[in-house]
Coordinates of C-alpha atoms in Angstrom, one line a residue:
Chain A
M543 CA -19.8 18.1 3.4
T544 CA -16.1 18.3 3.2
P545 CA -14.5 15.0 2.6
P546 CA -12.2 13.5 5.2
V547 CA -8.4 14.0 4.6
Y548 CA -5.8 11.7 6.3
E549 CA -2.2 12.7 6.8
I550 CA 0.8 10.6 5.9
L551 CA 4.0 11.3 7.8
P552 CA 7.0 9.8 6.0
I553 CA 8.9 7.2 8.1
G554 CA 12.1 7.5 6.1
Y555 CA 13.4 7.8 2.5
V556 CA 14.9 5.9 -0.3
R557 CA 18.6 6.3 -1.2
S558 CA 19.0 4.9 -4.8
P559 CA 21.1 5.5 -7.8
L560 CA 17.8 6.2 -9.8
T561 CA 17.3 9.8 -10.1
D562 CA 15.3 10.3 -13.3
R563 CA 11.9 9.0 -14.4
D564 CA 12.9 8.3 -18.0
S565 CA 15.7 6.0 -17.0
A566 CA 13.9 4.1 -14.4
P567 CA 12.4 0.6 -15.1
K568 CA 8.7 0.4 -14.9
Q569 CA 8.9 -2.5 -12.3
G570 CA 11.7 -3.6 -10.0
F571 CA 12.0 -7.0 -11.4
E572 CA 12.8 -5.5 -14.8
G573 CA 16.2 -4.6 -13.5
A574 CA 16.2 -1.8 -10.9
P575 CA 19.4 -1.4 -8.7
D576 CA 19.7 -2.1 -5.1
A577 CA 18.7 0.7 -2.7
W578 CA 18.8 1.7 0.9
L579 CA 15.7 2.2 3.0
V580 CA 16.7 4.8 5.5
F581 CA 14.4 5.0 8.5
N582 CA 13.8 8.1 10.6
A583 CA 15.2 7.9 14.1
D584 CA 11.7 8.1 15.7
V585 CA 10.5 4.9 14.1
V586 CA 13.6 2.7 14.4
D587 CA 12.0 0.5 17.1
G588 CA 9.5 -0.6 14.4
M589 CA 12.1 -2.1 12.2
R590 CA 13.9 -4.0 14.9
D591 CA 12.7 -7.5 13.6
L592 CA 13.5 -7.0 10.0
A593 CA 16.2 -9.5 8.7
A594 CA 18.2 -10.2 5.7
G595 CA 16.5 -12.6 3.3
A596 CA 12.9 -11.5 4.2
D597 CA 10.5 -10.5 1.5
I598 CA 8.7 -7.2 2.3
F599 CA 6.3 -4.9 0.8
V600 CA 7.7 -1.2 0.8
L601 CA 5.0 1.5 0.5
T602 CA 6.2 4.8 -0.8
W603 CA 4.7 8.3 -1.6
L604 CA 5.4 9.0 -5.3
H605 CA 5.8 12.7 -4.8
R606 CA 6.6 13.8 -8.4
T607 CA 3.3 12.6 -9.8
R608 CA -0.1 13.9 -11.1
R609 CA -3.1 13.2 -8.9
D610 CA -5.8 14.3 -11.3
V611 CA -5.2 11.6 -13.9
L612 CA -7.7 8.6 -14.0
A613 CA -6.7 6.8 -17.3
V614 CA -3.2 6.3 -18.9
H615 CA -1.4 4.5 -21.6
P616 CA 0.3 1.7 -19.7
R617 CA 4.1 1.9 -19.4
D618 CA 3.9 5.4 -20.9
D619 CA 3.6 3.8 -24.5
P620 CA 0.9 5.5 -26.6
R621 CA 0.5 2.2 -28.5
N622 CA -1.0 0.7 -25.4
P623 CA -4.8 1.5 -25.1
E624 CA -5.7 4.1 -22.5
T625 CA -6.6 2.2 -19.2
G626 CA -8.2 3.2 -16.1
V627 CA -5.4 3.9 -13.5
F628 CA -6.8 1.3 -10.9
S629 CA -6.0 -1.4 -13.5
T630 CA -2.4 -0.1 -13.8
R631 CA 0.7 0.6 -11.7
S632 CA 0.9 4.1 -13.1
Q633 CA 2.6 6.6 -10.8
D634 CA -0.1 9.0 -11.7
R635 CA -3.3 8.3 -9.7
P636 CA -5.4 9.9 -7.0
N637 CA -3.3 8.8 -4.0
P638 CA 0.2 8.2 -5.3
I639 CA 1.2 5.4 -3.1
G640 CA 3.9 3.0 -4.5
L641 CA 3.8 -0.6 -3.7
H642 CA 7.1 -2.5 -4.0
R643 CA 7.8 -6.1 -3.3
V644 CA 11.5 -6.5 -2.5
R645 CA 13.9 -8.7 -0.6
I646 CA 16.0 -7.5 2.2
A647 CA 19.8 -8.0 1.4
A648 CA 21.3 -6.5 4.5
I649 CA 20.5 -4.4 7.6
D650 CA 23.0 -1.7 8.9
G651 CA 21.6 0.0 12.0
S652 CA 18.7 2.2 10.8
R653 CA 19.2 1.4 7.2
V654 CA 18.0 -1.6 5.2
L655 CA 19.4 -2.7 1.9
V656 CA 16.9 -4.0 -0.6
Q657 CA 17.1 -5.6 -4.1
D658 CA 15.3 -4.4 -7.2
L659 CA 13.5 -1.3 -5.9
E660 CA 12.1 0.9 -8.7
A661 CA 11.9 4.1 -6.6
F662 CA 13.8 7.3 -7.1
D663 CA 16.5 8.7 -4.8
G664 CA 14.7 10.7 -2.1
T665 CA 11.3 9.0 -2.4
P666 CA 9.4 9.1 1.0
I667 CA 8.7 5.7 2.6
V668 CA 5.3 5.5 4.3
D669 CA 5.1 1.9 5.5
V670 CA 6.9 -1.5 5.4
K671 CA 5.0 -4.8 5.8
P672 CA 5.9 -8.5 5.7
V673 CA 4.8 -10.6 2.6
L674 CA 2.6 -13.3 3.9
T675 CA 2.0 -16.8 2.6
G676 CA 0.8 -16.7 -0.9
G677 CA 2.2 -13.3 -1.7
R678 CA -0.4 -11.5 0.4
Chain B
M520 CA 12.6 21.8 10.0
T521 CA 9.0 20.6 9.8
P522 CA 8.7 17.3 8.2
P523 CA 6.6 17.1 5.1
V524 CA 2.9 15.8 5.3
Y525 CA 1.1 14.2 2.5
E526 CA -2.7 14.2 2.3
I527 CA -4.8 11.2 1.4
L528 CA -8.2 11.7 -0.1
P529 CA -10.4 8.6 0.1
I530 CA -11.5 7.3 -3.3
G531 CA -14.4 5.3 -1.8
Y532 CA -15.3 3.1 1.1
V533 CA -15.9 -0.6 2.1
R534 CA -19.4 -2.0 2.6
S535 CA -19.0 -5.2 4.7
P536 CA -20.9 -7.1 7.3
L537 CA -17.7 -6.8 9.5
T538 CA -18.3 -4.1 12.1
D539 CA -16.2 -5.0 15.1
R540 CA -12.4 -5.4 15.6
D541 CA -12.7 -8.3 18.0
S542 CA -14.9 -10.4 15.6
A543 CA -12.9 -9.7 12.5
P544 CA -10.3 -12.3 11.2
K545 CA -6.7 -11.1 11.3
Q546 CA -6.3 -11.8 7.6
G547 CA -8.7 -12.2 4.8
F548 CA -7.8 -15.7 3.8
E549 CA -8.8 -16.8 7.4
G550 CA -12.3 -16.4 6.5
A551 CA -13.5 -12.8 5.9
P552 CA -16.8 -12.3 4.1
D553 CA -17.4 -10.8 0.7
A554 CA -17.5 -7.1 0.6
W555 CA -18.3 -4.2 -1.8
L556 CA -15.8 -1.5 -2.7
V557 CA -17.9 1.6 -3.4
F558 CA -16.1 4.2 -5.6
N559 CA -16.7 7.8 -5.3
A560 CA -18.3 9.4 -8.4
D561 CA -15.3 11.5 -9.2
V562 CA -12.9 8.6 -9.7
V563 CA -15.2 6.1 -11.5
D564 CA -13.3 6.6 -14.6
G565 CA -10.2 5.1 -13.1
M566 CA -12.0 1.7 -12.4
R567 CA -13.4 1.3 -15.9
D568 CA -11.1 -1.6 -16.7
L569 CA -11.5 -3.7 -13.5
A570 CA -13.2 -7.0 -14.4
A571 CA -14.5 -10.1 -12.5
G572 CA -11.9 -12.7 -11.8
A573 CA -9.0 -10.2 -11.5
D574 CA -6.7 -10.3 -8.5
I575 CA -6.1 -6.8 -7.0
F576 CA -4.5 -5.2 -4.1
V577 CA -6.9 -2.9 -2.2
L578 CA -5.2 -0.2 0.0
T579 CA -7.3 1.2 2.8
W580 CA -7.0 3.8 5.6
L581 CA -7.3 1.9 9.0
H582 CA -9.0 4.8 10.7
R583 CA -9.7 3.3 14.1
T584 CA -6.0 2.5 15.0
R585 CA -3.1 3.9 17.0
R586 CA -0.3 5.6 15.2
D587 CA 2.1 5.9 18.0
V588 CA 2.7 2.1 18.5
L589 CA 6.0 0.6 17.1
A590 CA 5.9 -2.9 18.6
V591 CA 3.0 -5.2 19.1
H592 CA 2.2 -8.8 20.3
P593 CA 1.4 -10.3 16.7
R594 CA -2.3 -11.4 16.4
D595 CA -3.1 -9.5 19.6
D596 CA -2.0 -12.6 21.4
P597 CA 0.2 -11.8 24.5
R598 CA 1.9 -15.3 24.2
N599 CA 3.5 -13.9 21.0
P600 CA 6.7 -12.2 21.6
E601 CA 6.5 -8.3 21.0
T602 CA 7.6 -7.6 17.4
G603 CA 8.4 -4.3 15.6
V604 CA 5.3 -3.3 13.7
F605 CA 7.2 -3.3 10.2
S606 CA 7.5 -7.0 10.6
T607 CA 3.7 -7.5 11.3
R608 CA 0.4 -6.6 9.7
S609 CA -0.8 -4.8 12.9
Q610 CA -3.3 -2.1 12.2
D611 CA -1.5 0.0 14.7
R612 CA 1.5 1.5 12.9
P613 CA 2.8 5.0 12.1
N614 CA 0.8 5.3 8.7
P615 CA -2.2 3.0 9.0
I616 CA -2.5 1.8 5.5
G617 CA -4.0 -1.6 5.0
L618 CA -3.0 -3.9 2.2
H619 CA -5.5 -6.5 1.0
R620 CA -5.0 -8.9 -1.8
V621 CA -8.5 -9.9 -3.1
R622 CA -10.3 -11.4 -6.1
I623 CA -13.0 -9.4 -7.9
A624 CA -16.2 -11.4 -7.9
A625 CA -18.5 -8.9 -9.7
I626 CA -18.7 -5.4 -10.9
D627 CA -22.0 -3.3 -10.5
G628 CA -21.7 0.2 -11.8
S629 CA -19.4 2.0 -9.3
R630 CA -19.3 -0.9 -6.9
V631 CA -16.9 -3.8 -7.0
L632 CA -17.7 -7.1 -5.2
V633 CA -14.6 -8.8 -3.7
Q634 CA -13.9 -12.0 -1.9
D635 CA -12.3 -12.3 1.6
L636 CA -11.6 -8.7 2.5
E637 CA -10.8 -8.2 6.2
A638 CA -11.9 -4.6 6.5
F639 CA -14.6 -3.1 8.5
D640 CA -17.8 -1.6 7.2
G641 CA -17.0 2.1 6.4
T642 CA -13.3 1.7 6.0
P643 CA -11.9 4.3 3.6
I644 CA -10.3 3.1 0.4
V645 CA -7.3 5.0 -0.8
D646 CA -6.0 2.9 -3.9
V647 CA -6.6 -0.2 -6.0
K648 CA -3.8 -1.8 -8.0
P649 CA -3.6 -4.9 -10.1
V650 CA -1.5 -7.9 -8.8
L651 CA 1.3 -8.4 -11.2
T652 CA 3.1 -11.6 -12.2
G653 CA 4.7 -13.3 -9.2
G654 CA 2.3 -11.6 -6.8
R655 CA 4.1 -8.3 -7.0

């Protein structure tokens, strides 16, 4: 039986000064720069209630990664013991979806400025969700 | 230009007593039952470091939803004003990825028992990530 395959269509992309994996922080709170979320015209109605100050989860597609990796040395440091990818935030994983919790700094039309996003320039955005009570 | 499409391959599925959208709670912390995450054999090596007591994010594919909806009445309640989907946790959204923060109750081989998961029986799982400091 062929397994099902689901299709992701990007809803926008990231504009960031980060362009290189080696120079990027491992997590946004470790000092990533501000970045713009640029939404595609056909989904702009879905972002109409986003507002500065709100905390959101941004889901991205980590398009430069390996999908056949199931264990990694966390933080790309060989001194860390090899760990199953589902216990890490490694970009290399079967479905390379990035999960980023960020705060909205400003809205400008179809663009949203967010703080501390550890995603490369050009990264496709696949979803945005509000952070609920208790960080859920 | 044709937009890029990315393919999700499920890594497993949910086994839950929840079988019906109307009876399901809107969020897990509102009283969803415990559920099993059943991992596919080909990704089991990626879950080898999951352990009881850990908080994880489970990403699912909400396969019974509408992808052409950009605004909804939150919680399916018409008294709530219509809101852009990226400010809600609506299952109807362009890329129907569910984000669930849950705690691991037990591990049994390739199955993981989690508490308070608001996902239907049979829901495909697309990723599992650790919750980091500060709920990120």
